[in-house]
Backbone as a printed PyTorch tensor [residue, N CA C, xyz], in Angstrom:
tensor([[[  7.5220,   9.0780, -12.6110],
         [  7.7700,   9.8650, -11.4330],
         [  6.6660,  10.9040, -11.2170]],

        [[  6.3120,  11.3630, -12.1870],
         [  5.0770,  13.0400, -12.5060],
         [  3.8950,  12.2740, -11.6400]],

        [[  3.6260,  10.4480, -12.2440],
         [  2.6330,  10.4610, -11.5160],
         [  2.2280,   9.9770, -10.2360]],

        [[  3.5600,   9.6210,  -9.5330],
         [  3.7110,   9.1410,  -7.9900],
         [  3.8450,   7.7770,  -7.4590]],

        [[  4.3750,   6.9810,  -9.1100],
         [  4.1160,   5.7630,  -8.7620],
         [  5.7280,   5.4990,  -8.6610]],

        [[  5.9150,   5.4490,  -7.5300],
         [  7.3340,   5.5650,  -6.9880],
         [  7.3030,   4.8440,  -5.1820]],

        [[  8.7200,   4.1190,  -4.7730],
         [  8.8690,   3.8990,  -3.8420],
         [ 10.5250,   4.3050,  -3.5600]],

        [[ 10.7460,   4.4610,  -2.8160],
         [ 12.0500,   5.0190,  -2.3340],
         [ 12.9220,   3.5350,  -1.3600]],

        [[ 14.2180,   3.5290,  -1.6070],
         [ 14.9800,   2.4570,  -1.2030],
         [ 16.1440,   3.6460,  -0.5510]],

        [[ 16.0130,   3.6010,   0.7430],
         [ 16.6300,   4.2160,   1.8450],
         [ 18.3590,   4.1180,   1.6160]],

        [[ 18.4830,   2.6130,   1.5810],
         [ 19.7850,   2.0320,   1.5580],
         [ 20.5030,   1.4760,   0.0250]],

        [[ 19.8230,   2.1550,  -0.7490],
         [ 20.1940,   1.7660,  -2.3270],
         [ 19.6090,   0.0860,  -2.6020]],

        [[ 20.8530,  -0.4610,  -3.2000],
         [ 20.7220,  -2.3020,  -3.3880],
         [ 20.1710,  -3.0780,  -2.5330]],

        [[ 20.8210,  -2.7520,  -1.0130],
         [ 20.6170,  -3.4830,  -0.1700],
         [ 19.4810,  -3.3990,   0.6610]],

        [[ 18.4860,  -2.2560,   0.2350],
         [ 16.7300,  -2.2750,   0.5690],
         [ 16.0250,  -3.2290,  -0.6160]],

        [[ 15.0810,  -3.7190,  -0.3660],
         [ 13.9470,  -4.1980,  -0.4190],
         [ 13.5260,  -3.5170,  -2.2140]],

        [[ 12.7120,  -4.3360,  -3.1500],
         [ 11.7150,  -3.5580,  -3.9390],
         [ 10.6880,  -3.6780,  -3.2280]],

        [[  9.8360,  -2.3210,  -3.6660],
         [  8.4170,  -2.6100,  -3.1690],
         [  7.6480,  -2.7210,  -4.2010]],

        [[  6.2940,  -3.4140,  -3.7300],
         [  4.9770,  -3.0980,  -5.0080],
         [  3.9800,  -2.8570,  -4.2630]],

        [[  2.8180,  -2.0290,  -4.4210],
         [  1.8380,  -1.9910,  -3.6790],
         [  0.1360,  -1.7350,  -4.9830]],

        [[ -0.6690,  -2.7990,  -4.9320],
         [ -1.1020,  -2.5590,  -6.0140],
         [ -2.8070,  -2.7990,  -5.1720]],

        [[ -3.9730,  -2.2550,  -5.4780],
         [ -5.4190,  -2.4060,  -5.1090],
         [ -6.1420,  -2.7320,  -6.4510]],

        [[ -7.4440,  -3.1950,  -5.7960],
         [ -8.4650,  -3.3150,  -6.1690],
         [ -9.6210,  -3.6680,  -5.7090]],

        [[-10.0010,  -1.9980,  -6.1870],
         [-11.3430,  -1.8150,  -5.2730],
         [-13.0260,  -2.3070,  -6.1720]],

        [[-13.6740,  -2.5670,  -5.7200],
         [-14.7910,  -3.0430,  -5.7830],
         [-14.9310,  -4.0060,  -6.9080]],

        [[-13.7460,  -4.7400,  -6.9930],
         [-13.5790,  -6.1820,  -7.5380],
         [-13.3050,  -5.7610,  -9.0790]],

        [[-13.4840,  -4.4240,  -9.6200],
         [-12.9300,  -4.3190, -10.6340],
         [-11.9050,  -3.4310, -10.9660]],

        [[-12.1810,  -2.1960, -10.5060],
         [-10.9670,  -1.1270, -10.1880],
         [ -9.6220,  -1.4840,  -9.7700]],

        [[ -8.4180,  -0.7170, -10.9940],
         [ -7.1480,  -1.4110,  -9.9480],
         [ -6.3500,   0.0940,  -9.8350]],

        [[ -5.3340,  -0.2950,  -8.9680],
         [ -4.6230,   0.9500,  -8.8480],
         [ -3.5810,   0.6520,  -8.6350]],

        [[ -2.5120,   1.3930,  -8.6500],
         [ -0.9750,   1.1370,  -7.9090],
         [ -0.2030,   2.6180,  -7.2430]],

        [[  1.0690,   2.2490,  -7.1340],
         [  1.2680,   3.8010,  -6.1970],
         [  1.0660,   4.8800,  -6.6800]],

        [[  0.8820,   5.7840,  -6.1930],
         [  0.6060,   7.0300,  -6.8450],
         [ -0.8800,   7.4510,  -7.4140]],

        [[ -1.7520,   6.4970,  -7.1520],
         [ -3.0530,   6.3670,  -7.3320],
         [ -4.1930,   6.6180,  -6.7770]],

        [[ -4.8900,   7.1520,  -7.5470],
         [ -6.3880,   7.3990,  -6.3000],
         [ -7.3730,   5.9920,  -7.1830]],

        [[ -8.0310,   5.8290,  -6.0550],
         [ -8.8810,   4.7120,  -6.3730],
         [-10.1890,   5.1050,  -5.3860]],

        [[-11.3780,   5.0350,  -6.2940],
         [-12.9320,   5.7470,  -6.3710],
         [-13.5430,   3.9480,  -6.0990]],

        [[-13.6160,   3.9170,  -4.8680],
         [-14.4880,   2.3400,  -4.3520],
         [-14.6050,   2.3960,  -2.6080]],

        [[-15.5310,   1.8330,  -2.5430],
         [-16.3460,   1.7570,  -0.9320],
         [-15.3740,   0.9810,  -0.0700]],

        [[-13.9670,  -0.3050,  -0.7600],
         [-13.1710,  -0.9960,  -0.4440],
         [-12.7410,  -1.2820,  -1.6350]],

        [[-11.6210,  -1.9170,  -0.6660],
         [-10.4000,  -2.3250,  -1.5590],
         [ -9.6590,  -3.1420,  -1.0740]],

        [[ -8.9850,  -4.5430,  -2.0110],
         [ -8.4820,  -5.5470,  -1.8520],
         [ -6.5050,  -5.0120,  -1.9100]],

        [[ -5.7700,  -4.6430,  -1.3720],
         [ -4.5750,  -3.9850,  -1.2890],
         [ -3.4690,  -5.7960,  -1.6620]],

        [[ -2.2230,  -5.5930,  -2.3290],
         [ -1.5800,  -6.3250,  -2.0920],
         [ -0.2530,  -5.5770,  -2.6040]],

        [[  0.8690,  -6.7310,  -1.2080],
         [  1.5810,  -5.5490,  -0.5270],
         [  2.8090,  -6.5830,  -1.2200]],

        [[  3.5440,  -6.4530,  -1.5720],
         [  5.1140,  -7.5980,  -2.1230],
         [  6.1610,  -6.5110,  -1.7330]],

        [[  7.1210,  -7.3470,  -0.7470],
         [  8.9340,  -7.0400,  -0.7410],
         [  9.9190,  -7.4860,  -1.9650]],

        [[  9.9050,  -7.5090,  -1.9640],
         [ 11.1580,  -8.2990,  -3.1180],
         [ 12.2910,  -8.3740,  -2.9190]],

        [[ 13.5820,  -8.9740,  -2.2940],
         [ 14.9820,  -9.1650,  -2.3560],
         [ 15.2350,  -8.4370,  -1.3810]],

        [[ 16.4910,  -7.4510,  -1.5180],
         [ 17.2260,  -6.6880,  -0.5730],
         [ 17.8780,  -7.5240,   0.3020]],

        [[ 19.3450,  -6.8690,   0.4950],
         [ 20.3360,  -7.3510,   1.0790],
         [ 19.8520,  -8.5370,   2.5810]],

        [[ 20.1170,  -9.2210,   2.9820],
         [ 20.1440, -10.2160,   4.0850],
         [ 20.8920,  -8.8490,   4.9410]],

        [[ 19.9320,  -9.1330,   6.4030],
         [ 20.5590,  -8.4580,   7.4640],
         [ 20.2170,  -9.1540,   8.6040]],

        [[ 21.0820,  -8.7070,   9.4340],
         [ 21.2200,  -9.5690,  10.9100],
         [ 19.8170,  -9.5980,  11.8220]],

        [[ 18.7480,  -8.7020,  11.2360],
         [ 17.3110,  -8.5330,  12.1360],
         [ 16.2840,  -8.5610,  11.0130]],

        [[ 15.4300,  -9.5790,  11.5110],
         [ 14.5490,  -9.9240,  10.2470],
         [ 13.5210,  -8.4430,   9.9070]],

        [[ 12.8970,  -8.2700,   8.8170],
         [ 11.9020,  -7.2570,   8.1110],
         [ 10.6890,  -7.4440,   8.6710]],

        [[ 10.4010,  -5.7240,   8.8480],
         [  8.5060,  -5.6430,   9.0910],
         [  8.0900,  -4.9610,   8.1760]],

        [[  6.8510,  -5.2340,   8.0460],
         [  6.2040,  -4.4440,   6.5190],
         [  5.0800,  -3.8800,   7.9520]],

        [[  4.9810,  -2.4850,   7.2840],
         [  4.1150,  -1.7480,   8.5050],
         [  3.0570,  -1.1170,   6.8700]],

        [[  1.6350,  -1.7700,   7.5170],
         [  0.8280,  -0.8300,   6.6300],
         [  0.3450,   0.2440,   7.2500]],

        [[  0.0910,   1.0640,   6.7410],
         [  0.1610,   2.6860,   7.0440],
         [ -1.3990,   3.3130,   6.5030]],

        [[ -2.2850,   4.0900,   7.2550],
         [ -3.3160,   4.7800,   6.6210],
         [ -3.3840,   5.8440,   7.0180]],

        [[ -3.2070,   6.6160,   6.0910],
         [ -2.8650,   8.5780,   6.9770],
         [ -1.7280,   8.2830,   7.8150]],

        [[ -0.4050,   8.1350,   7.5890],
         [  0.8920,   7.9750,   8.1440],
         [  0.5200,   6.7280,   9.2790]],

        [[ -0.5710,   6.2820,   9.6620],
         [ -0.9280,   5.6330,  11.0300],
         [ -0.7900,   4.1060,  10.5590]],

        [[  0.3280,   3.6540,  11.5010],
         [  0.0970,   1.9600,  11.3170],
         [ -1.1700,   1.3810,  11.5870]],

        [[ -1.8200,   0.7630,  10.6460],
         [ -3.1150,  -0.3720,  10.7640],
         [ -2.4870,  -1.4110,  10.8640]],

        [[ -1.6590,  -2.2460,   9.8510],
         [ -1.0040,  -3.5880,  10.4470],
         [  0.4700,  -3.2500,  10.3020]],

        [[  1.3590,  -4.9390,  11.0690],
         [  2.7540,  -4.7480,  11.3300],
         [  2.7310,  -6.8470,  11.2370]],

        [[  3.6450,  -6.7940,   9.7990],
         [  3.6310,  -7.8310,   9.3020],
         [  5.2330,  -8.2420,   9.4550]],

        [[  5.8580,  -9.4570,   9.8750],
         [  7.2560, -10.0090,   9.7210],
         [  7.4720, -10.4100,   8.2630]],

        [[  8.2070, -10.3030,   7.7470],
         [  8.5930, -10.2920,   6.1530],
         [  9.4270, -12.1150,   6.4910]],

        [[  8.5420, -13.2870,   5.9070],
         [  9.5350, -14.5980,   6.1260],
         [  9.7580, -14.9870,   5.0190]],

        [[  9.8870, -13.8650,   4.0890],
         [ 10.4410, -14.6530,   2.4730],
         [ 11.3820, -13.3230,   1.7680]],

        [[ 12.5960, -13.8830,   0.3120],
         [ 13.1620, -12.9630,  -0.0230],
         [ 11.7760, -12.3600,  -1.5770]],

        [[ 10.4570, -12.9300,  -1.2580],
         [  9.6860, -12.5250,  -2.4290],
         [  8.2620, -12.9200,  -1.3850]],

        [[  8.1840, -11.7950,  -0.7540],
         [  7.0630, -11.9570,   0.4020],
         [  5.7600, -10.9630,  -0.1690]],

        [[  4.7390, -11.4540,  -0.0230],
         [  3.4320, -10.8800,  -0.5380],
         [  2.4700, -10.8940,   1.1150]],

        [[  1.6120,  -9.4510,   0.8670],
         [  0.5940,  -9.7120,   2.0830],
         [ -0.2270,  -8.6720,   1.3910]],

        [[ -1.6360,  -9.7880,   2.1300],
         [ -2.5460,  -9.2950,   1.2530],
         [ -3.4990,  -8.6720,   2.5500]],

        [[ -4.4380,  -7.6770,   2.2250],
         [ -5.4680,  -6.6980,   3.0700],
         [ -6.2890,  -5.9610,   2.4810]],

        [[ -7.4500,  -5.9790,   3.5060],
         [ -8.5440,  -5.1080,   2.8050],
         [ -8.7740,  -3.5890,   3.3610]],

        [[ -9.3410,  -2.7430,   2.5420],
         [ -9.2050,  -1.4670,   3.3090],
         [-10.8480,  -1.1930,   3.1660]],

        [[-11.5350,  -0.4250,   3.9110],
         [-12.9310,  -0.2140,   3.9570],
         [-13.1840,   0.8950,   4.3850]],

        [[-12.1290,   2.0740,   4.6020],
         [-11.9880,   3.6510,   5.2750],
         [-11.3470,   3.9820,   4.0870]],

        [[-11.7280,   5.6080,   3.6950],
         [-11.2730,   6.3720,   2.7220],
         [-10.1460,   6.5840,   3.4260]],

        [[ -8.7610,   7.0060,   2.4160],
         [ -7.3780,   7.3080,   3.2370],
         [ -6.0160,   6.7760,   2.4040]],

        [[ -4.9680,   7.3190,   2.8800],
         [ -3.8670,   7.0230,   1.8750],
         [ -3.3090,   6.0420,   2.8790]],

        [[ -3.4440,   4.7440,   1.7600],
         [ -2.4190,   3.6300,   2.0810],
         [ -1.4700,   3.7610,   1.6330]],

        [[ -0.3510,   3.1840,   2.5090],
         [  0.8620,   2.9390,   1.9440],
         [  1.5240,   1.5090,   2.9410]],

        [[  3.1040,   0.9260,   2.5200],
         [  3.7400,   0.6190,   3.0910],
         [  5.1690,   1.1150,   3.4370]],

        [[  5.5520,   0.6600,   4.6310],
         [  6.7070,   0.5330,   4.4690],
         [  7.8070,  -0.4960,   5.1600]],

        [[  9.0500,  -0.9340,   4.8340],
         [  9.4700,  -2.2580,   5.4880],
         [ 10.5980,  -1.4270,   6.3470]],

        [[ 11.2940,  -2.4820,   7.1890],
         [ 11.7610,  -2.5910,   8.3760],
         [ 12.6950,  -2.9090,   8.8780]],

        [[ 14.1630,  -2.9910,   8.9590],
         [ 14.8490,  -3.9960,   9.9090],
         [ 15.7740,  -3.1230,  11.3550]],

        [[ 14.5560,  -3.9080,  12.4740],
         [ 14.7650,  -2.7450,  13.8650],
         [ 13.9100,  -1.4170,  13.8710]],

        [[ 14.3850,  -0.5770,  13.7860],
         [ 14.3320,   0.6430,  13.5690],
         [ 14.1420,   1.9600,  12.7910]],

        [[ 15.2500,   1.2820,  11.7120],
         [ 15.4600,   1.8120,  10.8980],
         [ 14.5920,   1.3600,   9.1300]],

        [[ 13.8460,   2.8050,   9.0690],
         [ 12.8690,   2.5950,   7.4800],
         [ 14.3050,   2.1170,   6.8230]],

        [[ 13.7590,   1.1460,   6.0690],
         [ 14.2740,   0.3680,   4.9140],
         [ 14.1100,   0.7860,   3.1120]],

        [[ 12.5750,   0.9640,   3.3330],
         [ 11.7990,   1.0770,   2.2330],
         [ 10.1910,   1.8480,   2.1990]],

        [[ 10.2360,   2.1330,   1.0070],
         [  8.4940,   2.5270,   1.9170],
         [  8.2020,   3.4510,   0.3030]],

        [[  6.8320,   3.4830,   0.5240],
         [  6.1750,   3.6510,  -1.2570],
         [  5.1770,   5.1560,  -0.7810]],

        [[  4.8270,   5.4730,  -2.4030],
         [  4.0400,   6.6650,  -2.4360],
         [  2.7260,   5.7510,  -1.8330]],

        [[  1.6930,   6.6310,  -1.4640],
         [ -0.1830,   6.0710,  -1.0950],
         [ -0.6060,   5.8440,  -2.2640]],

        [[ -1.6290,   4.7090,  -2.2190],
         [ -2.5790,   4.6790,  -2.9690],
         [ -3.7750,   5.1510,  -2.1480]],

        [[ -4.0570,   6.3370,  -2.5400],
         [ -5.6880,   6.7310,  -1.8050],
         [ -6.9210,   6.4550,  -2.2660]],

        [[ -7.5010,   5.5530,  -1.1640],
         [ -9.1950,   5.0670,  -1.5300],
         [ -9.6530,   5.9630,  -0.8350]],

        [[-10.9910,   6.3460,  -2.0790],
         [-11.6300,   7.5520,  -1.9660],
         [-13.3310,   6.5740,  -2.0680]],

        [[-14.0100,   7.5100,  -0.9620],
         [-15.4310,   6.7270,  -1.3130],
         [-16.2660,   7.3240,  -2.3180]],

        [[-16.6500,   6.4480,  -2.9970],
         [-17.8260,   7.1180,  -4.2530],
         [-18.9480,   7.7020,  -3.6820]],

        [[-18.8300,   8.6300,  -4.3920],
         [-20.3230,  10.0480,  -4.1380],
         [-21.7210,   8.7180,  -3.9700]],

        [[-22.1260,   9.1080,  -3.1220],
         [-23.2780,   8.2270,  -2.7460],
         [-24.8100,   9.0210,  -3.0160]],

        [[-25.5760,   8.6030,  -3.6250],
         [-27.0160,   9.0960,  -3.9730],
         [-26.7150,  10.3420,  -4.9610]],

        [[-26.1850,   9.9020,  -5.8400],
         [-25.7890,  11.5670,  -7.1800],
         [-27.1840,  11.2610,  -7.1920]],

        [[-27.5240,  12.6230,  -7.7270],
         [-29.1050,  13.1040,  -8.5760],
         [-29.0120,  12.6450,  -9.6010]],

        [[-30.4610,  12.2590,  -9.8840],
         [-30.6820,  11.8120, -11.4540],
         [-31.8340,  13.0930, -11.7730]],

        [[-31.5770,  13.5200, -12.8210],
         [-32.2520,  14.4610, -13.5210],
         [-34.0680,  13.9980, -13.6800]],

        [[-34.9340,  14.6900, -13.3780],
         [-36.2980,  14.2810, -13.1620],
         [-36.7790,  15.0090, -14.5790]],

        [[-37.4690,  14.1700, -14.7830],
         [-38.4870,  14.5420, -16.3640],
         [-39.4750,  13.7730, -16.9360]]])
């Protein structure tokens, strides 16, 4: 919990698990609650279960609270995968109608210090 790798289930049982896990510059990984130091990042987004309801699930990805994508959830073990290439806190969260379902701490991609000094001698 201390370190933010947490997602919240609105409706107890009958929400969704979430996972939200990166990896940036093909070796770096991260998961919620994470800062991640890369120019991009390969994000992958999984629902897991939660109760059947009468209006199917959206997984809304989020950067700085702002939807970038808005995905239909067509499985009870649904994965979506995305790349991020802007510094900023990703997150998700899922959907049915209206009403948040589910939804996770950010993983924030941060861009690496570009041109550090090297000591001259």
């Amino acid at each position: 919990m201390q370190a933010g790798h947490t997602y919240v289930k609105l409706f107890g049982a009958a929400s969704p698990d979430l996972r939200l896990e990166a990896t940036g510059d093909g070796r770096r990984t991260a998961i919620m609650g994470d800062r991640l130091k890369a120019g991009r990042a390969e994000f992958t987004a999984r629902v897991l279960g939660g109760a059947s309801t009468g209006q199917p699930r959206t997984l809304l990805v989020l950067r700085d609270g702002r939807p970038i994508q808005v995905v239909r959830v067509t499985s009870a073990a649904f994965t979506h995968r995305f790349m991020a290439t802007q510094p900023g806190d990703y997150r998700i969260q899922v959907m049915p109608a209206t009403a948040v379902d589910a939804l996770t701490t950010p993983i924030t991609l941060v861009a690496p210090a570009r041109g550090a000094s090297r000591p001259r001698g």
